[in-house]
Amino acid sequence: MLRLIAILLLTALAAAAPAPARAQYPTKPVELVVPFPAGGRTDIIARQWAAAAGKHLGQQVVVVQKVGGGGAVGSIHVMNAPADGYILMATTIGNQVLRPISATVPYRYDSFAPIGQISAATLVLAAKSDRPWKTLSELVADARKRPGAITFGTPLKLLPHLTVARFARAAGVDLKHVPQTGDGPAITATLGGHVDMVVTSVGTILSHIKAGNLRPLGVFSEARDPALPEAATAGEQGFAVVGEPWTGIAAPKGTPAEVLARLRSVFELTIKDPEFVAGMEKLGERIVPMRADRFGARWAQDFEGLEPVVKALK
């Protein structure tokens, strides 16, 4: 009888004992998938972020390349990965927004959960210095008088081309695109007078602007670029067009809320980490942080703004 009572008491105590606490995320290293080749801009930024994030996350963040299809291979890999926070993606406007518009892929821009934006380059529209325009408004006024006569050079159907096409669409003017094989040839063509204008990143073109060979008409960013403060944004000049080549971090859609909260908290700490900031400065990369809610909204805005432009060019 006493034995029976003892067994019953032990059973009751076991039932009343609290369940073991679930291990706090993360309990193992986290993979950061880069959908572009090693050594490129996205890879370099991702490695800087991963090194700093690991300190604040308490686990190593390991960069893994999944390359192909203009970023689609890596994006599909992450989309299909377990939504548990152990596989993340270094994402860009190219693989996440432009690829679903221009190609048949099994994902959309919103097939992922935003963690945060790390950086964004500033695109500037610059004219050969002997051209008459000083602002976007002056350019538009002239273009309305001479449809199709004013030319610009960029690589075909990449963000610089699409941003100018979007600007022309918003302004109701016809600017003639002259395809180039890269930013360098586009700048050379503009300096040589073969085209009137070029659009590329501020960092790529700044020396030519400072030398007086090219004149900035405006930048397609949300705020003026610190390296070129005299160039007003398109928005300031009355044209609601933003085209920024951004890089950020995303997770598979369906990742638990508590895991996303932890990742977003770590993201905030990482972009302020002194070693990360110093590393980005050394690379010449500008940190343009954006929290998850705004970053996710940017995905939608870019998709909605660029989709009709890409379809019109097909």
Tab-separated table of C-alpha atoms in Angstrom:
chain	number	residue	atom	x	y	z
A	1	MET	CA	0.000	0.000	0.000
A	2	LEU	CA	2.787	2.403	0.953
A	3	ARG	CA	4.508	1.578	-2.327
A	4	LEU	CA	1.355	2.412	-4.265
A	5	ILE	CA	0.993	5.745	-2.460
A	6	ALA	CA	4.644	6.586	-3.226
A	7	ILE	CA	4.166	5.818	-6.912
A	8	LEU	CA	1.028	7.987	-7.037
A	9	LEU	CA	2.846	10.871	-5.322
A	10	LEU	CA	5.789	10.665	-7.728
A	11	THR	CA	3.410	10.599	-10.701
A	12	ALA	CA	1.582	13.669	-9.412
A	13	LEU	CA	4.830	15.556	-8.837
A	14	ALA	CA	6.061	14.707	-12.331
A	15	ALA	CA	2.813	15.940	-13.842
A	16	ALA	CA	3.007	19.188	-11.896
A	17	ALA	CA	6.633	19.890	-12.831
A	18	PRO	CA	7.115	22.563	-15.515
A	19	ALA	CA	7.970	21.374	-19.025
A	20	PRO	CA	11.596	21.839	-20.071
A	21	ALA	CA	12.117	25.296	-21.573
A	22	ARG	CA	12.537	25.354	-25.345
A	23	ALA	CA	16.107	26.212	-26.263
A	24	GLN	CA	16.451	29.858	-27.212
A	25	TYR	CA	17.215	30.567	-30.887
A	26	PRO	CA	19.847	30.112	-32.209
A	27	THR	CA	21.394	26.879	-30.982
A	28	LYS	CA	23.624	26.275	-34.020
A	29	PRO	CA	25.336	28.283	-36.798
A	30	VAL	CA	23.158	30.229	-39.238
A	31	GLU	CA	23.631	30.089	-43.029
A	32	LEU	CA	23.568	33.323	-45.023
A	33	VAL	CA	22.950	32.471	-48.674
A	34	VAL	CA	24.433	34.847	-51.246
A	35	PRO	CA	22.759	34.329	-54.648
A	36	PHE	CA	25.633	35.976	-56.548
A	37	PRO	CA	29.295	35.020	-57.137
A	38	ALA	CA	32.016	35.360	-54.515
A	39	GLY	CA	33.910	38.635	-54.642
A	40	GLY	CA	31.010	40.680	-55.986
A	41	ARG	CA	29.406	43.633	-54.205
A	42	THR	CA	26.616	41.584	-52.599
A	43	ASP	CA	29.057	38.941	-51.380
A	44	ILE	CA	31.447	41.500	-49.887
A	45	ILE	CA	28.669	43.304	-48.004
A	46	ALA	CA	27.186	39.982	-46.845
A	47	ARG	CA	30.515	38.831	-45.412
A	48	GLN	CA	30.984	42.096	-43.534
A	49	TRP	CA	27.481	41.785	-42.060
A	50	ALA	CA	27.851	38.081	-41.230
A	51	ALA	CA	31.077	38.605	-39.296
A	52	ALA	CA	29.505	41.295	-37.119
A	53	ALA	CA	26.099	39.614	-36.787
A	54	GLY	CA	27.661	36.443	-35.412
A	55	LYS	CA	28.956	38.344	-32.379
A	56	HIS	CA	25.507	39.675	-31.508
A	57	LEU	CA	23.638	36.478	-32.391
A	58	GLY	CA	25.866	34.235	-30.296
A	59	GLN	CA	26.381	31.822	-33.183
A	60	GLN	CA	28.524	31.920	-36.292
A	61	VAL	CA	26.865	33.242	-39.465
A	62	VAL	CA	28.314	31.257	-42.381
A	63	VAL	CA	28.187	32.705	-45.900
A	64	VAL	CA	27.210	30.163	-48.577
A	65	GLN	CA	27.123	30.835	-52.326
A	66	LYS	CA	24.106	29.577	-54.328
A	67	VAL	CA	24.723	31.096	-57.731
A	68	GLY	CA	22.831	31.084	-61.028
A	69	GLY	CA	19.872	32.447	-62.936
A	70	GLY	CA	20.562	36.072	-62.071
A	71	GLY	CA	20.107	35.325	-58.385
A	72	ALA	CA	17.119	33.019	-58.865
A	73	VAL	CA	18.913	29.807	-57.806
A	74	GLY	CA	19.812	31.159	-54.382
A	75	SER	CA	16.433	32.825	-53.936
A	76	ILE	CA	14.581	29.576	-54.689
A	77	HIS	CA	16.857	27.689	-52.292
A	78	VAL	CA	15.998	30.088	-49.467
A	79	MET	CA	12.295	30.164	-50.335
A	80	ASN	CA	12.159	26.354	-50.028
A	81	ALA	CA	14.332	26.179	-46.895
A	82	PRO	CA	12.845	25.404	-43.473
A	83	ALA	CA	11.425	28.620	-42.024
A	84	ASP	CA	13.297	28.261	-38.746
A	85	GLY	CA	15.813	31.102	-38.888
A	86	TYR	CA	18.819	28.956	-39.761
A	87	ILE	CA	18.905	29.863	-43.461
A	88	LEU	CA	18.839	33.555	-44.414
A	89	MET	CA	19.500	35.405	-47.674
A	90	ALA	CA	21.592	38.407	-48.638
A	91	THR	CA	19.109	39.912	-51.054
A	92	THR	CA	19.140	42.699	-53.641
A	93	ILE	CA	16.682	44.514	-55.858
A	94	GLY	CA	18.077	42.409	-58.716
A	95	ASN	CA	17.221	38.905	-57.513
A	96	GLN	CA	14.158	39.779	-55.442
A	97	VAL	CA	12.336	42.385	-57.535
A	98	LEU	CA	13.714	42.526	-61.076
A	99	ARG	CA	14.117	38.763	-61.597
A	100	PRO	CA	10.445	37.919	-60.869
A	101	ILE	CA	9.413	40.702	-63.283
A	102	SER	CA	11.710	39.819	-66.175
A	103	ALA	CA	11.809	36.009	-65.934
A	104	THR	CA	9.580	33.077	-65.028
A	105	VAL	CA	10.590	32.100	-61.499
A	106	PRO	CA	8.544	30.348	-58.778
A	107	TYR	CA	8.810	33.226	-56.316
A	108	ARG	CA	7.653	36.817	-55.912
A	109	TYR	CA	9.192	39.726	-54.086
A	110	ASP	CA	6.923	38.934	-51.123
A	111	SER	CA	7.905	35.251	-50.877
A	112	PHE	CA	10.312	36.250	-48.099
A	113	ALA	CA	10.247	37.966	-44.710
A	114	PRO	CA	12.258	41.202	-44.389
A	115	ILE	CA	14.968	41.515	-41.741
A	116	GLY	CA	16.435	44.861	-42.793
A	117	GLN	CA	18.237	46.877	-45.444
A	118	ILE	CA	21.990	47.269	-45.046
A	119	SER	CA	23.026	49.598	-47.835
A	120	ALA	CA	21.917	51.379	-50.975
A	121	ALA	CA	23.883	53.045	-53.746
A	122	THR	CA	22.706	56.350	-55.200
A	123	LEU	CA	21.981	56.564	-58.920
A	124	VAL	CA	22.716	59.952	-60.481
A	125	LEU	CA	21.663	61.183	-63.929
A	126	ALA	CA	24.535	63.249	-65.314
A	127	ALA	CA	24.880	65.100	-68.603
A	128	LYS	CA	27.974	66.072	-70.553
A	129	SER	CA	28.937	69.459	-69.163
A	130	ASP	CA	28.381	71.285	-72.460
A	131	ARG	CA	24.707	70.250	-72.575
A	132	PRO	CA	22.260	73.026	-71.642
A	133	TRP	CA	20.383	71.405	-68.724
A	134	LYS	CA	21.177	71.947	-65.066
A	135	THR	CA	18.140	70.211	-63.541
A	136	LEU	CA	15.705	67.426	-64.342
A	137	SER	CA	12.990	70.021	-64.942
A	138	GLU	CA	15.097	71.754	-67.598
A	139	LEU	CA	15.778	68.376	-69.208
A	140	VAL	CA	12.063	67.551	-69.276
A	141	ALA	CA	11.146	70.935	-70.775
A	142	ASP	CA	13.645	70.404	-73.607
A	143	ALA	CA	12.627	66.769	-74.134
A	144	ARG	CA	9.015	67.823	-74.617
A	145	LYS	CA	10.109	70.060	-77.477
A	146	ARG	CA	12.320	67.358	-79.036
A	147	PRO	CA	10.782	63.901	-78.468
A	148	GLY	CA	13.337	61.117	-78.867
A	149	ALA	CA	16.214	63.484	-79.612
A	150	ILE	CA	17.920	63.394	-76.201
A	151	THR	CA	19.947	60.239	-75.554
A	152	PHE	CA	21.256	58.366	-72.525
A	153	GLY	CA	23.541	55.365	-72.212
A	154	THR	CA	23.309	52.441	-69.775
A	155	PRO	CA	23.496	48.649	-69.903
A	156	LEU	CA	20.232	47.215	-71.218
A	157	LYS	CA	17.335	46.510	-68.802
A	158	LEU	CA	19.341	46.840	-65.621
A	159	LEU	CA	18.265	49.189	-62.835
A	160	PRO	CA	19.909	52.375	-64.248
A	161	HIS	CA	18.124	51.881	-67.587
A	162	LEU	CA	14.820	51.045	-65.918
A	163	THR	CA	15.069	54.012	-63.557
A	164	VAL	CA	15.508	56.507	-66.404
A	165	ALA	CA	12.699	54.793	-68.324
A	166	ARG	CA	10.514	55.097	-65.231
A	167	PHE	CA	11.461	58.774	-64.875
A	168	ALA	CA	10.662	59.455	-68.544
A	169	ARG	CA	7.329	57.681	-68.138
A	170	ALA	CA	6.477	59.772	-65.056
A	171	ALA	CA	7.514	63.003	-66.797
A	172	GLY	CA	5.684	62.140	-70.012
A	173	VAL	CA	8.746	62.480	-72.250
A	174	ASP	CA	10.590	60.309	-74.766
A	175	LEU	CA	14.293	59.844	-74.017
A	176	LYS	CA	16.249	57.615	-76.404
A	177	HIS	CA	18.186	54.762	-74.818
A	178	VAL	CA	21.507	53.774	-76.382
A	179	PRO	CA	22.543	50.373	-74.912
A	180	GLN	CA	26.049	50.077	-73.454
A	181	THR	CA	28.046	47.038	-72.366
A	182	GLY	CA	28.751	48.436	-68.897
A	183	ASP	CA	29.052	51.539	-66.741
A	184	GLY	CA	32.567	52.312	-68.001
A	185	PRO	CA	31.596	52.339	-71.688
A	186	ALA	CA	28.471	54.385	-70.845
A	187	ILE	CA	30.583	57.049	-69.128
A	188	THR	CA	33.079	57.059	-72.009
A	189	ALA	CA	30.254	57.453	-74.533
A	190	THR	CA	28.888	60.427	-72.597
A	191	LEU	CA	32.280	62.105	-72.201
A	192	GLY	CA	32.866	61.623	-75.933
A	193	GLY	CA	29.538	63.188	-76.844
A	194	HIS	CA	28.128	60.003	-78.389
A	195	VAL	CA	25.221	60.163	-75.932
A	196	ASP	CA	23.950	63.134	-73.939
A	197	MET	CA	23.646	61.538	-70.508
A	198	VAL	CA	24.565	58.594	-68.335
A	199	VAL	CA	23.023	57.209	-65.152
A	200	THR	CA	25.183	55.258	-62.732
A	201	SER	CA	26.164	55.260	-59.065
A	202	VAL	CA	27.593	58.406	-57.510
A	203	GLY	CA	30.782	56.596	-56.512
A	204	THR	CA	31.402	55.431	-60.076
A	205	ILE	CA	31.076	58.869	-61.622
A	206	LEU	CA	32.060	61.312	-58.890
A	207	SER	CA	35.580	62.023	-60.188
A	208	HIS	CA	34.188	63.107	-63.579
A	209	ILE	CA	31.662	65.399	-61.882
A	210	LYS	CA	34.336	66.946	-59.638
A	211	ALA	CA	36.546	67.483	-62.704
A	212	GLY	CA	33.729	69.401	-64.382
A	213	ASN	CA	33.343	66.995	-67.298
A	214	LEU	CA	29.859	65.852	-66.300
A	215	ARG	CA	27.011	67.757	-64.638
A	216	PRO	CA	24.576	66.053	-62.232
A	217	LEU	CA	20.927	66.776	-63.004
A	218	GLY	CA	19.477	64.826	-60.087
A	219	VAL	CA	19.696	61.683	-57.993
A	220	PHE	CA	17.100	58.903	-57.800
A	221	SER	CA	17.254	58.349	-54.051
A	222	GLU	CA	15.099	59.154	-51.048
A	223	ALA	CA	17.653	61.659	-49.733
A	224	ARG	CA	20.586	63.557	-51.167
A	225	ASP	CA	23.874	61.696	-51.284
A	226	PRO	CA	26.450	63.026	-48.787
A	227	ALA	CA	29.151	62.686	-51.446
A	228	LEU	CA	27.168	64.867	-53.878
A	229	PRO	CA	24.977	67.162	-51.745
A	230	GLU	CA	24.464	69.715	-54.512
A	231	ALA	CA	22.450	67.225	-56.583
A	232	ALA	CA	18.756	67.421	-55.651
A	233	THR	CA	16.659	64.260	-55.558
A	234	ALA	CA	14.115	63.573	-58.273
A	235	GLY	CA	11.445	63.893	-55.580
A	236	GLU	CA	12.623	67.385	-54.649
A	237	GLN	CA	12.306	68.314	-58.318
A	238	GLY	CA	8.743	67.062	-58.591
A	239	PHE	CA	9.300	63.535	-59.918
A	240	ALA	CA	8.380	60.728	-57.504
A	241	VAL	CA	10.934	58.238	-58.804
A	242	VAL	CA	13.372	56.306	-56.602
A	243	GLY	CA	15.817	53.778	-58.014
A	244	GLU	CA	18.395	52.563	-55.511
A	245	PRO	CA	20.449	49.362	-55.873
A	246	TRP	CA	19.888	48.091	-52.327
A	247	THR	CA	21.251	45.136	-50.367
A	248	GLY	CA	19.645	43.640	-47.280
A	249	ILE	CA	18.800	40.518	-45.321
A	250	ALA	CA	15.680	38.349	-45.696
A	251	ALA	CA	14.355	35.089	-44.255
A	252	PRO	CA	11.966	32.459	-45.633
A	253	LYS	CA	8.325	33.455	-45.382
A	254	GLY	CA	6.654	31.795	-42.404
A	255	THR	CA	9.634	32.156	-40.070
A	256	PRO	CA	8.236	32.271	-36.483
A	257	ALA	CA	7.571	35.739	-35.091
A	258	GLU	CA	9.912	35.267	-32.127
A	259	VAL	CA	12.761	34.243	-34.435
A	260	LEU	CA	12.149	37.223	-36.718
A	261	ALA	CA	12.113	39.513	-33.685
A	262	ARG	CA	15.487	38.144	-32.579
A	263	LEU	CA	16.992	38.493	-36.059
A	264	ARG	CA	15.690	42.037	-36.427
A	265	SER	CA	17.106	42.984	-33.035
A	266	VAL	CA	20.486	41.541	-34.018
A	267	PHE	CA	20.278	43.391	-37.336
A	268	GLU	CA	19.877	46.720	-35.508
A	269	LEU	CA	22.918	45.984	-33.349
A	270	THR	CA	24.991	44.822	-36.308
A	271	ILE	CA	24.574	47.891	-38.511
A	272	LYS	CA	25.786	50.044	-35.599
A	273	ASP	CA	28.688	47.744	-34.733
A	274	PRO	CA	31.933	49.796	-34.907
A	275	GLU	CA	33.852	47.043	-36.709
A	276	PHE	CA	31.078	46.646	-39.282
A	277	VAL	CA	30.842	50.412	-39.836
A	278	ALA	CA	34.625	50.681	-40.240
A	279	GLY	CA	34.678	47.733	-42.638
A	280	MET	CA	31.959	49.238	-44.823
A	281	GLU	CA	33.736	52.599	-44.876
A	282	LYS	CA	36.953	50.895	-45.947
A	283	LEU	CA	35.068	49.263	-48.823
A	284	GLY	CA	33.555	52.605	-49.839
A	285	GLU	CA	30.053	51.293	-49.157
A	286	ARG	CA	27.439	53.608	-47.643
A	287	ILE	CA	25.299	52.152	-44.855
A	288	VAL	CA	21.668	53.090	-45.494
A	289	PRO	CA	19.788	51.120	-42.832
A	290	MET	CA	16.093	50.396	-43.093
A	291	ARG	CA	14.010	48.485	-40.569
A	292	ALA	CA	11.975	45.457	-41.557
A	293	ASP	CA	8.608	47.193	-42.026
A	294	ARG	CA	10.001	49.891	-44.310
A	295	PHE	CA	12.243	47.404	-46.105
A	296	GLY	CA	9.254	45.187	-46.892
A	297	ALA	CA	7.293	48.218	-48.103
A	298	ARG	CA	10.208	49.119	-50.380
A	299	TRP	CA	9.997	45.684	-52.026
A	300	ALA	CA	6.370	46.350	-52.938
A	301	GLN	CA	7.042	49.907	-54.125
A	302	ASP	CA	9.926	48.821	-56.348
A	303	PHE	CA	7.937	45.951	-57.835
A	304	GLU	CA	4.874	48.091	-58.542
A	305	GLY	CA	6.998	50.882	-60.011
A	306	LEU	CA	9.251	48.721	-62.184
A	307	GLU	CA	6.857	46.041	-63.446
A	308	PRO	CA	5.036	48.280	-65.986
A	309	VAL	CA	8.361	49.727	-67.158
A	310	VAL	CA	9.881	46.288	-67.819
A	311	LYS	CA	6.747	45.083	-69.600
A	312	ALA	CA	6.720	48.193	-71.797
A	313	LEU	CA	10.310	47.459	-72.869
A	314	LYS	CA	9.614	43.853	-73.913
